GROMACS .gro file of C-alpha atoms in nm:
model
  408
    1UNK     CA    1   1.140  -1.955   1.680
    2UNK     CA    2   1.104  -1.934   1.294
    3UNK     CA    3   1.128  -1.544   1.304
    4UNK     CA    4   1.415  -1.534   1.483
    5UNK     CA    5   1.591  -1.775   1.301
    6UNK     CA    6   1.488  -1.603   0.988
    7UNK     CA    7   1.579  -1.295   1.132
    8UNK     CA    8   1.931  -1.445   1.259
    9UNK     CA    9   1.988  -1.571   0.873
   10UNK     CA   10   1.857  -1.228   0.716
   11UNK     CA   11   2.087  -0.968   0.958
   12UNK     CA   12   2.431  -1.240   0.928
   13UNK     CA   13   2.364  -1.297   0.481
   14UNK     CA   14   2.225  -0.883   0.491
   15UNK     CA   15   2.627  -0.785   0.418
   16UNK     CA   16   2.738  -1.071   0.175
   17UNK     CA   17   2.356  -0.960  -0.061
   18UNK     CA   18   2.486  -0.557  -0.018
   19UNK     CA   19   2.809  -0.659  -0.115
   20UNK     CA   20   2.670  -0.856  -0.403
   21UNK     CA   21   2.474  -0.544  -0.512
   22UNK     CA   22   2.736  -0.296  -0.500
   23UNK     CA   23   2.949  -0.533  -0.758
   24UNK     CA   24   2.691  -0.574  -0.964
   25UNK     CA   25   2.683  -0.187  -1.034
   26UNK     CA   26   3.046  -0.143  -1.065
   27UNK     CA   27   3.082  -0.441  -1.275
   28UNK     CA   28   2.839  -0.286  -1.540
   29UNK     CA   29   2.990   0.021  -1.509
   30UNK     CA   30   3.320  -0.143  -1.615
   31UNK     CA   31   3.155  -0.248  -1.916
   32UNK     CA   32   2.952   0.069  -1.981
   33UNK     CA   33   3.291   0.213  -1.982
   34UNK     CA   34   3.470   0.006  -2.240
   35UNK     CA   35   3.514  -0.306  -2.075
   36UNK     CA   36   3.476  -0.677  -2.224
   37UNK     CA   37   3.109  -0.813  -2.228
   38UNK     CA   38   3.178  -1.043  -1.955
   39UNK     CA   39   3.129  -0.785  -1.705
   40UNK     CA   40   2.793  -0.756  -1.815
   41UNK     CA   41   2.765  -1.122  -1.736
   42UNK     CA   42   2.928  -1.066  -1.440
   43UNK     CA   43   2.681  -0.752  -1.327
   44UNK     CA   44   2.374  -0.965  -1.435
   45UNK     CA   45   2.470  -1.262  -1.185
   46UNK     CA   46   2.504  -1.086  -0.877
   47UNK     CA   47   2.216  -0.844  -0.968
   48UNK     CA   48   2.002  -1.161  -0.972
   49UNK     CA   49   2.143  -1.276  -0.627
   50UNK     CA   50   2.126  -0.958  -0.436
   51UNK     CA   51   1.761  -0.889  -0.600
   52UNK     CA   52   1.588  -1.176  -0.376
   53UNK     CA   53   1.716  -1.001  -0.036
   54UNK     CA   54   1.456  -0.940   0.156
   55UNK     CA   55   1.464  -0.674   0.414
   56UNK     CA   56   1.288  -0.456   0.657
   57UNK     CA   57   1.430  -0.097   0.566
   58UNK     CA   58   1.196   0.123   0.441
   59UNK     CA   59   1.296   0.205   0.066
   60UNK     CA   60   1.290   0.603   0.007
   61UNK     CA   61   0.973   0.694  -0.183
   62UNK     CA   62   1.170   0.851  -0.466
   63UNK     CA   63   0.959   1.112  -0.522
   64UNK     CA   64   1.130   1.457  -0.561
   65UNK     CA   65   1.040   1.647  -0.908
   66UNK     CA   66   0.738   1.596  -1.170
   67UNK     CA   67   0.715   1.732  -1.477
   68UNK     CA   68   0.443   2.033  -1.537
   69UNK     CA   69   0.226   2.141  -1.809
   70UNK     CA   70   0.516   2.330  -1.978
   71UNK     CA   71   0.744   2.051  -1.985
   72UNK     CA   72   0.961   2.162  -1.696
   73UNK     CA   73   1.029   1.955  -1.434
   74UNK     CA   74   0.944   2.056  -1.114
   75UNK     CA   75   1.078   2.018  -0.767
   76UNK     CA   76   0.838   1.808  -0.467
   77UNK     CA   77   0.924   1.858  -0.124
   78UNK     CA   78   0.833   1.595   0.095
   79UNK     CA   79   0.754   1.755   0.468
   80UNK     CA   80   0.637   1.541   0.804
   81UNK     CA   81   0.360   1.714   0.935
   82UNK     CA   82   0.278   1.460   1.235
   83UNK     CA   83   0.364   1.110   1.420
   84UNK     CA   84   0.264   0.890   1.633
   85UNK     CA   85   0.416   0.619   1.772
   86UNK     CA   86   0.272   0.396   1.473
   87UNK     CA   87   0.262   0.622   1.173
   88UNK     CA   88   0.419   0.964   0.996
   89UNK     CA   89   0.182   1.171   0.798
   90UNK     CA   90   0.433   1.274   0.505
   91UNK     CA   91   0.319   1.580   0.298
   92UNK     CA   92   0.419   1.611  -0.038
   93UNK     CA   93   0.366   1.925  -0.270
   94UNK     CA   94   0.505   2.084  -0.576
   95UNK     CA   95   0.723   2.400  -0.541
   96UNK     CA   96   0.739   2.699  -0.746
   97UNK     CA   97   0.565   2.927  -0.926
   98UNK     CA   98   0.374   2.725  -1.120
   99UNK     CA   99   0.206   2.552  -0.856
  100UNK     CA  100  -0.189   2.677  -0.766
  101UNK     CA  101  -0.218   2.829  -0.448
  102UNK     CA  102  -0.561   2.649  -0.407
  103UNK     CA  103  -0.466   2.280  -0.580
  104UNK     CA  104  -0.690   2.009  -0.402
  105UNK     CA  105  -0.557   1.827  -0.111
  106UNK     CA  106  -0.575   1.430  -0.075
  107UNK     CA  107  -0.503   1.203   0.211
  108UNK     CA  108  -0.374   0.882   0.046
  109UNK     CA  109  -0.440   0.588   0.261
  110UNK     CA  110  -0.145   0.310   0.259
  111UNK     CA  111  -0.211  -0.047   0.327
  112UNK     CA  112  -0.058  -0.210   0.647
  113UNK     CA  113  -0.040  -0.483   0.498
  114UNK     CA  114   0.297  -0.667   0.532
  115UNK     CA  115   0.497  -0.365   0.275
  116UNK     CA  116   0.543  -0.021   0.347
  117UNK     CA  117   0.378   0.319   0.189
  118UNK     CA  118   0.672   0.350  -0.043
  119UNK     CA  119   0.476   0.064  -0.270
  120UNK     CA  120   0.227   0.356  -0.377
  121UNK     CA  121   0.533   0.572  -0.492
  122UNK     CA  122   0.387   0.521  -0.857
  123UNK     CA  123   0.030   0.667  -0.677
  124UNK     CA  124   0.225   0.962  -0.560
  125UNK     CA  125   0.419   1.042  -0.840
  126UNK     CA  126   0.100   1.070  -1.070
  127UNK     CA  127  -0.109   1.232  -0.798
  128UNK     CA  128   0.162   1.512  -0.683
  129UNK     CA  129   0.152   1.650  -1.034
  130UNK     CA  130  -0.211   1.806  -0.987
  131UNK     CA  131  -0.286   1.790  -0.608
  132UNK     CA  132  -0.124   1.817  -0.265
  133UNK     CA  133  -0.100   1.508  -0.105
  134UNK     CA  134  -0.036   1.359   0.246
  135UNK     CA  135   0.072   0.988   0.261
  136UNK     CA  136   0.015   0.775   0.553
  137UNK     CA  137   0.367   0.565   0.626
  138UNK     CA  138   0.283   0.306   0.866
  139UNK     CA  139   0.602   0.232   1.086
  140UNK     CA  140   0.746  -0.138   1.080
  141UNK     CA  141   0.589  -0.298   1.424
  142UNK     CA  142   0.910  -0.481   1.473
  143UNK     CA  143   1.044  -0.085   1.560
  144UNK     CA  144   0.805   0.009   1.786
  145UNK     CA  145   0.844  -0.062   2.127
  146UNK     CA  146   0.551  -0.253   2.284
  147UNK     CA  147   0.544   0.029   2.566
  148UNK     CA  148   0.312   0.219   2.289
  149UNK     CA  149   0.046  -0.040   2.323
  150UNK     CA  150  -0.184  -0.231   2.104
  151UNK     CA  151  -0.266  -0.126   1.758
  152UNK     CA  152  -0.593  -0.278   1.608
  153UNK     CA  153  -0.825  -0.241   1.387
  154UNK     CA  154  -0.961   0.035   1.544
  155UNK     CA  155  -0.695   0.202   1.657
  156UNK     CA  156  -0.618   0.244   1.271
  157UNK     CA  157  -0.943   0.376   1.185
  158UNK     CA  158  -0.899   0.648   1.521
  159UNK     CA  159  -0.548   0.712   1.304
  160UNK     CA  160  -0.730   0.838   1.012
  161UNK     CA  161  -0.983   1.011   1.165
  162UNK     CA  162  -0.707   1.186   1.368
  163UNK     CA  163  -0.556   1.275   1.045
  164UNK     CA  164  -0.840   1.418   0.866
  165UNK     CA  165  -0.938   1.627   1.163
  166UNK     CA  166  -0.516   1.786   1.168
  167UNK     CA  167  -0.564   1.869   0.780
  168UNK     CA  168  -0.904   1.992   0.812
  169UNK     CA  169  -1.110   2.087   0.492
  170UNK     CA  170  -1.172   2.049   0.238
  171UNK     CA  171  -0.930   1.735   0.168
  172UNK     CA  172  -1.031   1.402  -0.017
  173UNK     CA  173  -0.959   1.081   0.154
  174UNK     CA  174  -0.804   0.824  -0.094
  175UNK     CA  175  -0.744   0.425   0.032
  176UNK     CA  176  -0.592   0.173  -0.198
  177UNK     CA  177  -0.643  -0.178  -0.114
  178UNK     CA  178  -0.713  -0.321   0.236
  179UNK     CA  179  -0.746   0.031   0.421
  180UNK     CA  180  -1.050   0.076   0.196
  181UNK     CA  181  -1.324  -0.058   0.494
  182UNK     CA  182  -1.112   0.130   0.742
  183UNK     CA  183  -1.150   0.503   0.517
  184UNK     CA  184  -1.555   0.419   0.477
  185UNK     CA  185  -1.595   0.297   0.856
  186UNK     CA  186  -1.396   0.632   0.948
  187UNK     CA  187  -1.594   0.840   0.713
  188UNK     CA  188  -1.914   0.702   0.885
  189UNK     CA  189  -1.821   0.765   1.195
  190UNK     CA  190  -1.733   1.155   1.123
  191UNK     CA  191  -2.062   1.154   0.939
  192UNK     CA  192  -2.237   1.012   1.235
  193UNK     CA  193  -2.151   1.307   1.466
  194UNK     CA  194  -2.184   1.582   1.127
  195UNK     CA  195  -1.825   1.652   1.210
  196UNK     CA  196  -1.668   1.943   0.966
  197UNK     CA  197  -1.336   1.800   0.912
  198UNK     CA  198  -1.518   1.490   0.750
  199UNK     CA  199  -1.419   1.444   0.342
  200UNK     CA  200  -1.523   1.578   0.067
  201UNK     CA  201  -1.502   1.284  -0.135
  202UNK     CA  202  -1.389   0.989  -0.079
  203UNK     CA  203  -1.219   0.731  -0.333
  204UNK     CA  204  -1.176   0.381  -0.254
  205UNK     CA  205  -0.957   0.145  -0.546
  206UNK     CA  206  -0.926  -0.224  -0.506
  207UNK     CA  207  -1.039  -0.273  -0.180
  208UNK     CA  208  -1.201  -0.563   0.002
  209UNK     CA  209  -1.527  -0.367   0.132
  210UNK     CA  210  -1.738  -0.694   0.067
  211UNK     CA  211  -1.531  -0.985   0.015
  212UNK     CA  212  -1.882  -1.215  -0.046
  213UNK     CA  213  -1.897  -1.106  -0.410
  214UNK     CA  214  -1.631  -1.295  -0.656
  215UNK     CA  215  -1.461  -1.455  -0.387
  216UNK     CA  216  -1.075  -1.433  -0.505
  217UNK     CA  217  -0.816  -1.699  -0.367
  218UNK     CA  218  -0.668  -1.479  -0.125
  219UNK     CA  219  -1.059  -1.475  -0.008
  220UNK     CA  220  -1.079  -1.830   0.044
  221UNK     CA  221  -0.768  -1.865   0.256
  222UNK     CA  222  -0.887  -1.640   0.490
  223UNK     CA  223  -1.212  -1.818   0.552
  224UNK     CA  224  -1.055  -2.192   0.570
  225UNK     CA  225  -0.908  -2.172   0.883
  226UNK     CA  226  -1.078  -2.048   1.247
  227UNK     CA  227  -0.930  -1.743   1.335
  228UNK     CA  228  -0.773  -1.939   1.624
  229UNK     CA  229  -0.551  -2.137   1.349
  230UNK     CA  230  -0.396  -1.784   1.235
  231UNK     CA  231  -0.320  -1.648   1.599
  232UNK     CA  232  -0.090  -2.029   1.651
  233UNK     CA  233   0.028  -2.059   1.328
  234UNK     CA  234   0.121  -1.720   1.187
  235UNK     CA  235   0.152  -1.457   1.466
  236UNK     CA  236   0.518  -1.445   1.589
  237UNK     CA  237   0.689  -1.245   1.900
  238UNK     CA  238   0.989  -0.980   1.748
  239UNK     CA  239   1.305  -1.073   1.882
  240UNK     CA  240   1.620  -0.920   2.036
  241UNK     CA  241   1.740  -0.664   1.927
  242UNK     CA  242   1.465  -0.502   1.746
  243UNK     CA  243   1.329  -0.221   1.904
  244UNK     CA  244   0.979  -0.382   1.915
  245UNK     CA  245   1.112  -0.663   2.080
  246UNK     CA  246   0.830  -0.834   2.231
  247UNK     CA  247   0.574  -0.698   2.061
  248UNK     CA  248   0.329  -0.953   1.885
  249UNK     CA  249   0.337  -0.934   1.531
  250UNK     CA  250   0.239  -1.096   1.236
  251UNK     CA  251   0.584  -1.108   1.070
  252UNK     CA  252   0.595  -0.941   0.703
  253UNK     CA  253   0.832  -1.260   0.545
  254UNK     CA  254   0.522  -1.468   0.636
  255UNK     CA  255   0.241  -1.289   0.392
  256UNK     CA  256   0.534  -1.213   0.143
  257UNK     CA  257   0.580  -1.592   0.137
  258UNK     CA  258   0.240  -1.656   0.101
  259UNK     CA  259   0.201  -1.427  -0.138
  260UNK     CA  260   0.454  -1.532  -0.374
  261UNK     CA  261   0.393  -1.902  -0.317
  262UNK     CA  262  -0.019  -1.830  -0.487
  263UNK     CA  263   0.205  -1.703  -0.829
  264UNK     CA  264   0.552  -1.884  -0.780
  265UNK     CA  265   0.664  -1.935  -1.116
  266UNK     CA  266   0.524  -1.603  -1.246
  267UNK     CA  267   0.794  -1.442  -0.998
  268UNK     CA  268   1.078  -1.693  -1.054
  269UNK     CA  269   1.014  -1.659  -1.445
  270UNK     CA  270   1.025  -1.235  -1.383
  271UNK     CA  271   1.370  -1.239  -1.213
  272UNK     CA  272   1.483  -1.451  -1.474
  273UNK     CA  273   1.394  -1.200  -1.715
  274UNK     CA  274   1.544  -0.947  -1.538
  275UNK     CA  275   1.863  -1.124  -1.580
  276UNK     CA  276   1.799  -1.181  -1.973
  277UNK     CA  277   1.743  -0.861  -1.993
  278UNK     CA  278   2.058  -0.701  -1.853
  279UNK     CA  279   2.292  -0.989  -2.066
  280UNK     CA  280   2.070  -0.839  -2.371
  281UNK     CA  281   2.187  -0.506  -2.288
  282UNK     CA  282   1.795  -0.414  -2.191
  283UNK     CA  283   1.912  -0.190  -1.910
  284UNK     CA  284   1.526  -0.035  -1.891
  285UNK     CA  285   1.373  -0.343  -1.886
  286UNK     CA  286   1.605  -0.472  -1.598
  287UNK     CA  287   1.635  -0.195  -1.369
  288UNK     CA  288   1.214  -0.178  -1.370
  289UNK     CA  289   1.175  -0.542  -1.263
  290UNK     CA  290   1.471  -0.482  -1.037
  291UNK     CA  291   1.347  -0.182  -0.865
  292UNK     CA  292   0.967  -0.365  -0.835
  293UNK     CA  293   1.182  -0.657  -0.643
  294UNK     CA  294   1.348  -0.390  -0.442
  295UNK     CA  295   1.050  -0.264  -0.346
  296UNK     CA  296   0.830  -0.595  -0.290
  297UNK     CA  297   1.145  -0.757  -0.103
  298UNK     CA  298   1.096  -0.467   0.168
  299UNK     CA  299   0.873  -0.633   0.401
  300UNK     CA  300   0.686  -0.482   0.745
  301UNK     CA  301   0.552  -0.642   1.028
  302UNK     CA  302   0.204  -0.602   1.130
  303UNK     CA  303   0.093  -0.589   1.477
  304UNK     CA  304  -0.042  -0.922   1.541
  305UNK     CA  305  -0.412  -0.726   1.711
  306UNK     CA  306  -0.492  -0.546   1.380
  307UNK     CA  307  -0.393  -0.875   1.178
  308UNK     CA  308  -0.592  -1.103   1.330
  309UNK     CA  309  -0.878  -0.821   1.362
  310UNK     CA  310  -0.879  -0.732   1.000
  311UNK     CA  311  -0.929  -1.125   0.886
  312UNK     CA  312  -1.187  -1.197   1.117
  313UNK     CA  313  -1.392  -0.838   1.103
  314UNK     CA  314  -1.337  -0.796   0.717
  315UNK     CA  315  -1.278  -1.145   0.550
  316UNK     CA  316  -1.426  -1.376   0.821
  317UNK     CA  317  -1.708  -1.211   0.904
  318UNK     CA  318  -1.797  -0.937   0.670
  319UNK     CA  319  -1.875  -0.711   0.972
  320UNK     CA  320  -1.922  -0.376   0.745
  321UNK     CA  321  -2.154  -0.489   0.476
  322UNK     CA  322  -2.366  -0.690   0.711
  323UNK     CA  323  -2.394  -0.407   0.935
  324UNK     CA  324  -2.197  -0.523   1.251
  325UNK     CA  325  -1.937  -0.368   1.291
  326UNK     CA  326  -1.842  -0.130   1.606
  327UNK     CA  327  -1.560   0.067   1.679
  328UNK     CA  328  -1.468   0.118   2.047
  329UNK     CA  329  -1.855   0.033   2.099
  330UNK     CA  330  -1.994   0.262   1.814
  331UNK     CA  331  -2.179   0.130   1.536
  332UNK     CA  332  -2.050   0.161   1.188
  333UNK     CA  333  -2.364   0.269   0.992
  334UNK     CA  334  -2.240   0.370   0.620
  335UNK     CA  335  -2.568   0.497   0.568
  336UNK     CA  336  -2.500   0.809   0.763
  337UNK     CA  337  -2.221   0.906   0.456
  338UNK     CA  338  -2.454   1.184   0.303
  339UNK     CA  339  -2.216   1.479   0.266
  340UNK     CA  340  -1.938   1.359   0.030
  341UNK     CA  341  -1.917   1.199  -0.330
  342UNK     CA  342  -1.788   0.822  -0.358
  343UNK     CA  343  -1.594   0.729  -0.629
  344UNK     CA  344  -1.540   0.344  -0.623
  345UNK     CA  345  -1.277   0.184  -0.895
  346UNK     CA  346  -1.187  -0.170  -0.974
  347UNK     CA  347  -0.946  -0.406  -1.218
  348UNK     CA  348  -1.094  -0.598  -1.463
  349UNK     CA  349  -0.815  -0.919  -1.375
  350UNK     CA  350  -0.794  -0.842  -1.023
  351UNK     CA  351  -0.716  -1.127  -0.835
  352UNK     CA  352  -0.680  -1.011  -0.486
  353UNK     CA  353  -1.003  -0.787  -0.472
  354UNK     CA  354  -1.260  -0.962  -0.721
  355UNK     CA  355  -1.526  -0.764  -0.902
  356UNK     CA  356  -1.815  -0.611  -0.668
  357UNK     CA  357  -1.594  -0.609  -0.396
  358UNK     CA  358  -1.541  -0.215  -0.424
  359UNK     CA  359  -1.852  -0.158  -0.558
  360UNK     CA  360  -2.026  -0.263  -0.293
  361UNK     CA  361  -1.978   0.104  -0.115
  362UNK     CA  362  -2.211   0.214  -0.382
  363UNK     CA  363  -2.500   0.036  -0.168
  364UNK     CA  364  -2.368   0.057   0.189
  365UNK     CA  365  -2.420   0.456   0.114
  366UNK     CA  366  -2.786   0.397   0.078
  367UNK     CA  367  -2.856   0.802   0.163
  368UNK     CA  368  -2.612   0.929  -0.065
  369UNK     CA  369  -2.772   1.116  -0.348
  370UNK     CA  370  -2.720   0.890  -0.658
  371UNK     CA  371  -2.546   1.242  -0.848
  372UNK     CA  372  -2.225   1.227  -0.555
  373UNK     CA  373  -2.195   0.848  -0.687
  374UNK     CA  374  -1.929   0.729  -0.958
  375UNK     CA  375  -1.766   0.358  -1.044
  376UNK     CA  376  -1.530   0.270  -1.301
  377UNK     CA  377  -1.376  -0.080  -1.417
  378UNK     CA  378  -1.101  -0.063  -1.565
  379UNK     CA  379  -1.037  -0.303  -1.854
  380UNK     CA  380  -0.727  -0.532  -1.895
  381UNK     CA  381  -0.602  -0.457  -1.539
  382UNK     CA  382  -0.477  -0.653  -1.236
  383UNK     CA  383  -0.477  -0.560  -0.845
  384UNK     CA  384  -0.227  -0.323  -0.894
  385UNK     CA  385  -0.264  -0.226  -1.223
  386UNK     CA  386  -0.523  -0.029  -1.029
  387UNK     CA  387  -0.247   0.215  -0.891
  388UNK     CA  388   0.046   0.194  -1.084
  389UNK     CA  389   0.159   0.130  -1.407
  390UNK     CA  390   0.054   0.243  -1.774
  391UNK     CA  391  -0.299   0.254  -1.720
  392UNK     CA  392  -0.331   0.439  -1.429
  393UNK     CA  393  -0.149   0.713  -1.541
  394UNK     CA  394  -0.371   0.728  -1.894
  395UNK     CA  395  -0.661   0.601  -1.808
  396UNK     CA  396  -0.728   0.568  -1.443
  397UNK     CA  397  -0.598   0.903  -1.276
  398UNK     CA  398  -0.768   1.150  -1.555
  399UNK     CA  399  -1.093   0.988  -1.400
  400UNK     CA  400  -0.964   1.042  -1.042
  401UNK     CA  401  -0.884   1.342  -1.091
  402UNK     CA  402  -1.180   1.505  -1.277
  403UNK     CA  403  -1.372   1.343  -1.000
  404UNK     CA  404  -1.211   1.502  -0.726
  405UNK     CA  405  -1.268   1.890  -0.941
  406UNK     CA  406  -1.585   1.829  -0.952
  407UNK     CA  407  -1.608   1.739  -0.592
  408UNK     CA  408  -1.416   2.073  -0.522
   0.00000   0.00000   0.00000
């Protein structure tokens, strides 16, 4: 009943925020134009109204040109190169003549985790300029029909296996965040049956493979409640008319809410800035925190099977690092990785994934020749300072991508 109230509120107010939006960028154009300063106040106002919609369309990824070596920009086609009912692989790649013939090939791993694959446009945009690169976009689960069936934990793991084995090698699998034990239980797998398509590196960044070490808050909530409490109090049937009507989910408002309640005041003193900033004239200033609200107000749902999975196998029960975890009856055995190099990289002031959490792939690869192995910290850094931002483009990525040459 909560989601579909919410939902009932969010589709009737969705016009009245759209409205408010569209105002706000003709009244600053009005002043931009020669018009008195109070359409600046005006623009400001509504910008801050319409900025706390939350939605569930995708946002476009925004990716279309990068700037090469000579200073020229460069045009990036973005081409869908398979589906399934609960995913796109997108491919993305640099056109013309000065792109390699032979530039390395990545599968970037999105999180399902309550926001959509567009969040890693910053990821893509760096990555593109050097590399090919496929991008899984997870489909909302309040779109899919629950005709398609379950989608859990393993299912996702089958999903990137399935990928891997379509782009075939060489191609280095990349996971940011949660899909992190997902990417090393896949590579195991593939390593398990010495399959060729498996990668040739594999980079994991922020990710929760062994939650035990520096326990962060978002750690702790998982593990005070039976995994009974989260199925009764946070999974939520998608109602009429959605076109996954039915279909159990675990409703993307929720974790947003959740999320934003652990650093309330952080986010309610950033929109305020956003409005200082446009009054100031700061258009720069306000259009970046307005386009990171634009892009953290676009929520997904997750299906309520690989929700509940992923807190009980990865946060509950630490199934990987202790050794017991299956897929569809097979053992996970990390130990069998042997073939590719491991780059593992953490944040310094990450407060989702703590320190050791990443690093603790270093050990689970217990074959793995110590020379394929590489971990950086990154200083001065939250959890998605990781991916995005200032230091990932400077200081991050030149180590990501040196890694992956020499893993070539």
């Amino acid at each position: 009943m909560i989601y579909a109230g919410f939902d009932f509120v969010s589709r009737s107010t969705q016009p009245w925020l759209k409205g408010a939006e569209h105002f706000a960028t003709v009244a600053l154009e009005c002043h931009r134009n020669g018009g008195p300063v109070e359409w600046r106040a005006v623009s400001a106002n509504l910008e801050w109204v319409s900025a706390m919609a939350i939605t569930h369309e995708r946002p476009d990824f925004g990716v279309t040109s990068v700037t090469n070596g000579n200073g020229e920009a460069q045009a990036v086609s973005c081409t869908e190169v398979l589906q399934t009912p609960f995913a796109r692989l997108l491919r993305f790649k640099r056109e013309g003549q000065h792109t390699a013939p032979d530039e390395p090939r990545i599968l970037l791993v999105a999180p399902m985790s309550g926001h959509f694959a567009t969040l890693l446009a910053g990821t893509l945009q760096t990555l593109v300029q050097d590399h090919e690169v496929y991008v899984t976009d997870w489909i909302n689960a309040r779109d899919i029909s629950p005709a398609h069936g379950r989608f859990g934990f393993a299912e996702y793991v089958e999903h990137i296996i399935r990928f891997l084995r379509h782009l075939g090698p060489p191609v280095h699998l990349m996971a940011v965040c949660q899909p992190t034990v997902a990417c090393l239980a896949a590579a195991a797998l593939m390593a398990a049956d010495d399959d060729a398509c498996q990668p040739s590196s594999i980079i994991l960044m922020a990710g929760p493979i062994d939650t035990r070490f520096s326990p962060t808050k978002v750690n702790e909530l998982a593990k005070e409640k039976p995994i009974e409490w989260f199925e009764q109090k946070l999974i939520s049937t998608v109602p009429y008319p959605a076109a996954g009507a039915g279909r159990r989910v675990y409703p993307g408002m929720m974790q947003l809410t959740a999320f934003m309640s652990m650093n309330l005041q952080r986010h309610i003193d950033s929109l305020k800035t956003m409005r200082d900033a446009r009054l100031a004239g700061d258009d720069d200033r306000a259009d970046s925190i307005r386009d990171f609200y634009k892009e953290y107000f676009a929520v997904m749902d997750l299906p309520a099977e690989f929700y509940l999975e992923t807190v009980r196998n990865v946060f509950q029960e630490h199934e990987l690092p202790r050794g017991r975890m299956n897929i569809n009856g097979r053992p996970v055995d990390c130990s069998a990785i042997r073939r590719p190099f491991l780059l593992t990289i953490e944040g310094e002031r990450d407060d989702i994934c703590g320190i050791g959490q990443t690093l603790a792939a270093q050990d689970l690869c217990s074959r793995m020749p110590v020379y394929k192995k590489t971990h950086h910290l990154q200083a001065g850094v939250g959890h998605y300072g990781v991916f995005n931002g200032k230091r990932w483009e400077r200081r991050i990525y030149p180590v990501v991508r040196e890694f992956i040459r020499s893993a070539q």
